[in-house]
mmCIF file of C-alpha atoms in Angstrom:
data_model
loop_
_atom_site.group_PDB
_atom_site.id
_atom_site.type_symbol
_atom_site.label_atom_id
_atom_site.label_comp_id
_atom_site.label_asym_id
_atom_site.label_seq_id
_atom_site.Cartn_x
_atom_site.Cartn_y
_atom_site.Cartn_z
ATOM 1 C CA UNK A 1 -4.018 103.660 -42.239
ATOM 2 C CA UNK A 2 -6.752 101.289 -43.321
ATOM 3 C CA UNK A 3 -8.796 99.170 -40.907
ATOM 4 C CA UNK A 4 -7.213 95.882 -42.017
ATOM 5 C CA UNK A 5 -3.667 97.008 -41.226
ATOM 6 C CA UNK A 6 -4.804 98.458 -37.906
ATOM 7 C CA UNK A 7 -6.606 95.185 -37.091
ATOM 8 C CA UNK A 8 -3.461 93.158 -37.866
ATOM 9 C CA UNK A 9 -1.335 95.445 -35.683
ATOM 10 C CA UNK A 10 -3.799 95.140 -32.797
ATOM 11 C CA UNK A 11 -3.924 91.320 -33.210
ATOM 12 C CA UNK A 12 -0.129 91.073 -33.172
ATOM 13 C CA UNK A 13 0.024 93.263 -30.059
ATOM 14 C CA UNK A 14 -2.555 91.074 -28.296
ATOM 15 C CA UNK A 15 -0.697 87.858 -29.216
ATOM 16 C CA UNK A 16 2.654 89.295 -28.078
ATOM 17 C CA UNK A 17 1.171 90.535 -24.806
ATOM 18 C CA UNK A 18 -0.466 87.155 -24.175
ATOM 19 C CA UNK A 19 2.761 85.312 -25.010
ATOM 20 C CA UNK A 20 4.759 87.548 -22.696
ATOM 21 C CA UNK A 21 2.222 87.020 -19.910
ATOM 22 C CA UNK A 22 2.307 83.217 -20.382
ATOM 23 C CA UNK A 23 6.116 83.237 -20.355
ATOM 24 C CA UNK A 24 6.056 85.313 -17.178
ATOM 25 C CA UNK A 25 3.678 82.824 -15.504
ATOM 26 C CA UNK A 26 5.906 79.932 -16.600
ATOM 27 C CA UNK A 27 9.041 81.603 -15.237
ATOM 28 C CA UNK A 28 7.347 82.374 -11.905
ATOM 29 C CA UNK A 29 6.206 78.761 -11.681
ATOM 30 C CA UNK A 30 9.720 77.478 -12.463
ATOM 31 C CA UNK A 31 11.175 79.835 -9.841
ATOM 32 C CA UNK A 32 8.695 78.547 -7.246
ATOM 33 C CA UNK A 33 9.599 74.915 -8.011
ATOM 34 C CA UNK A 34 13.304 75.752 -7.832
ATOM 35 C CA UNK A 35 12.866 77.571 -4.507
ATOM 36 C CA UNK A 36 10.978 74.578 -3.084
ATOM 37 C CA UNK A 37 13.759 72.196 -4.164
ATOM 38 C CA UNK A 38 16.409 74.384 -2.494
ATOM 39 C CA UNK A 39 14.291 74.617 0.657
ATOM 40 C CA UNK A 40 14.005 70.814 0.717
ATOM 41 C CA UNK A 41 17.775 70.197 0.453
ATOM 42 C CA UNK A 42 18.566 72.915 2.998
ATOM 43 C CA UNK A 43 16.170 71.348 5.515
ATOM 44 C CA UNK A 44 16.722 67.642 4.856
ATOM 45 C CA UNK A 45 20.298 67.013 3.754
ATOM 46 C CA UNK A 46 22.346 68.642 6.576
ATOM 47 C CA UNK A 47 20.704 66.457 9.286
ATOM 48 C CA UNK A 48 21.565 63.357 7.240
ATOM 49 C CA UNK A 49 25.192 64.478 6.935
ATOM 50 C CA UNK A 50 25.346 65.367 10.632
ATOM 51 C CA UNK A 51 24.063 62.025 11.851
ATOM 52 C CA UNK A 52 25.066 59.666 9.024
ATOM 53 C CA UNK A 53 21.926 57.786 10.066
ATOM 54 C CA UNK A 54 20.216 55.843 7.265
ATOM 55 C CA UNK A 55 16.929 56.071 9.173
ATOM 56 C CA UNK A 56 16.816 59.788 8.321
ATOM 57 C CA UNK A 57 16.730 58.968 4.608
ATOM 58 C CA UNK A 58 13.693 56.668 4.677
ATOM 59 C CA UNK A 59 10.960 59.271 5.391
ATOM 60 C CA UNK A 60 12.081 61.562 2.560
ATOM 61 C CA UNK A 61 13.170 58.991 -0.016
ATOM 62 C CA UNK A 62 11.300 57.792 -3.053
ATOM 63 C CA UNK A 63 10.347 54.112 -2.568
ATOM 64 C CA UNK A 64 12.618 53.050 -5.436
ATOM 65 C CA UNK A 65 15.651 54.467 -3.620
ATOM 66 C CA UNK A 66 14.761 52.403 -0.555
ATOM 67 C CA UNK A 67 14.188 49.263 -2.664
ATOM 68 C CA UNK A 68 17.555 49.646 -4.402
ATOM 69 C CA UNK A 69 19.436 50.655 -1.248
ATOM 70 C CA UNK A 70 18.032 48.920 1.833
ATOM 71 C CA UNK A 71 18.680 50.628 5.147
ATOM 72 C CA UNK A 72 21.457 48.223 6.319
ATOM 73 C CA UNK A 73 23.353 48.713 3.049
ATOM 74 C CA UNK A 74 22.935 52.488 3.239
ATOM 75 C CA UNK A 75 24.078 52.515 6.867
ATOM 76 C CA UNK A 76 27.230 50.592 5.920
ATOM 77 C CA UNK A 77 28.063 53.211 3.278
ATOM 78 C CA UNK A 78 27.296 56.014 5.743
ATOM 79 C CA UNK A 79 29.651 54.451 8.315
ATOM 80 C CA UNK A 80 32.412 54.369 5.689
ATOM 81 C CA UNK A 81 31.731 57.991 4.765
ATOM 82 C CA UNK A 82 31.875 59.117 8.383
ATOM 83 C CA UNK A 83 35.183 57.287 8.863
ATOM 84 C CA UNK A 84 36.620 58.878 5.740
ATOM 85 C CA UNK A 85 35.200 62.407 6.001
ATOM 86 C CA UNK A 86 34.713 62.866 9.738
ATOM 87 C CA UNK A 87 32.111 65.058 11.361
ATOM 88 C CA UNK A 88 29.939 67.314 9.217
ATOM 89 C CA UNK A 89 30.605 71.029 9.658
ATOM 90 C CA UNK A 90 28.599 72.882 7.022
ATOM 91 C CA UNK A 91 27.419 72.959 3.449
ATOM 92 C CA UNK A 92 27.702 75.952 1.168
ATOM 93 C CA UNK A 93 25.091 77.191 -1.254
ATOM 94 C CA UNK A 94 23.515 74.580 -3.454
ATOM 95 C CA UNK A 95 23.838 74.982 -7.195
ATOM 96 C CA UNK A 96 21.524 73.659 -9.845
ATOM 97 C CA UNK A 97 22.912 70.962 -12.090
ATOM 98 C CA UNK A 98 19.620 70.687 -13.949
ATOM 99 C CA UNK A 99 15.838 70.497 -13.846
ATOM 100 C CA UNK A 100 13.819 68.048 -15.925
ATOM 101 C CA UNK A 101 10.078 68.778 -16.061
ATOM 102 C CA UNK A 102 9.424 65.601 -18.083
ATOM 103 C CA UNK A 103 11.097 62.992 -15.875
ATOM 104 C CA UNK A 104 9.333 59.614 -15.822
ATOM 105 C CA UNK A 105 8.775 57.708 -12.561
ATOM 106 C CA UNK A 106 6.592 54.628 -12.443
ATOM 107 C CA UNK A 107 5.296 55.538 -15.897
ATOM 108 C CA UNK A 108 4.173 59.001 -14.792
ATOM 109 C CA UNK A 109 5.589 62.386 -15.723
ATOM 110 C CA UNK A 110 7.130 64.323 -12.859
ATOM 111 C CA UNK A 111 9.802 66.934 -12.174
ATOM 112 C CA UNK A 112 13.398 66.036 -11.343
ATOM 113 C CA UNK A 113 15.985 68.405 -9.879
ATOM 114 C CA UNK A 114 19.717 67.751 -9.658
ATOM 115 C CA UNK A 115 21.516 69.908 -7.109
ATOM 116 C CA UNK A 116 25.060 69.983 -5.770
ATOM 117 C CA UNK A 117 26.610 71.520 -2.675
ATOM 118 C CA UNK A 118 30.142 71.641 -1.326
ATOM 119 C CA UNK A 119 30.240 70.304 2.219
ATOM 120 C CA UNK A 120 32.926 70.733 4.861
ATOM 121 C CA UNK A 121 33.818 67.880 7.167
ATOM 122 C CA UNK A 122 36.428 67.585 9.910
ATOM 123 C CA UNK A 123 38.720 65.603 7.577
ATOM 124 C CA UNK A 124 38.138 67.536 4.370
ATOM 125 C CA UNK A 125 35.641 68.652 1.783
ATOM 126 C CA UNK A 126 33.191 66.682 -0.339
ATOM 127 C CA UNK A 127 30.632 67.397 -3.017
ATOM 128 C CA UNK A 128 27.110 66.294 -2.214
ATOM 129 C CA UNK A 129 24.886 65.718 -5.215
ATOM 130 C CA UNK A 130 21.215 64.973 -4.845
ATOM 131 C CA UNK A 131 18.494 64.117 -7.291
ATOM 132 C CA UNK A 132 15.038 65.065 -6.145
ATOM 133 C CA UNK A 133 11.784 64.051 -7.771
ATOM 134 C CA UNK A 134 8.340 65.416 -7.225
ATOM 135 C CA UNK A 135 5.757 62.765 -8.080
ATOM 136 C CA UNK A 136 3.121 64.599 -6.027
ATOM 137 C CA UNK A 137 3.051 67.830 -4.061
ATOM 138 C CA UNK A 138 6.287 67.187 -2.132
ATOM 139 C CA UNK A 139 9.861 66.499 -3.120
ATOM 140 C CA UNK A 140 11.418 63.093 -2.530
ATOM 141 C CA UNK A 141 15.050 62.061 -2.487
ATOM 142 C CA UNK A 142 15.874 59.858 -5.464
ATOM 143 C CA UNK A 143 19.676 59.890 -5.187
ATOM 144 C CA UNK A 144 22.336 60.976 -2.721
ATOM 145 C CA UNK A 145 25.891 60.951 -4.036
ATOM 146 C CA UNK A 146 28.943 62.023 -2.039
ATOM 147 C CA UNK A 147 32.433 62.408 -3.506
ATOM 148 C CA UNK A 148 35.542 63.961 -2.129
ATOM 149 C CA UNK A 149 37.097 67.028 -3.769
ATOM 150 C CA UNK A 150 39.705 64.935 -5.533
ATOM 151 C CA UNK A 151 36.800 63.509 -7.522
ATOM 152 C CA UNK A 152 37.073 60.027 -6.086
ATOM 153 C CA UNK A 153 33.751 58.228 -6.018
ATOM 154 C CA UNK A 154 32.793 57.973 -2.358
ATOM 155 C CA UNK A 155 29.186 56.794 -2.421
ATOM 156 C CA UNK A 156 26.196 56.546 -4.663
ATOM 157 C CA UNK A 157 22.899 56.114 -2.776
#
């Protein structure tokens, strides 16, 4: 085998190894981001559903969510949800509806995660969909949507 062919084979092997390593780093990074999003919803969403208190949303919400849904308006929707669904019991495993690593917020690129969980309440079951964004180092709530299992639109906050 001549030196040129051997050199090409070695170069291809180096490129493939480097590409595989970069893909591995990217997948580990995506897994870490996904794990952090699931940790956020597991910590933050059940207390909101337990209390139906709009004040619990404010500290974790993106400012645009608060601007578009002032606390009194959100509390009114929460009161309606509590009357319709009853007391919160539990929420099952969250599932990923999608991740967008190129989401734009305030003209800046960020990550968005859409997650959904099936929640049990004393009067029935509802799907809870959240959109999270990560404009900095921490996740923020950008959307909280609750609908009953019949698919009827219950709230969109």
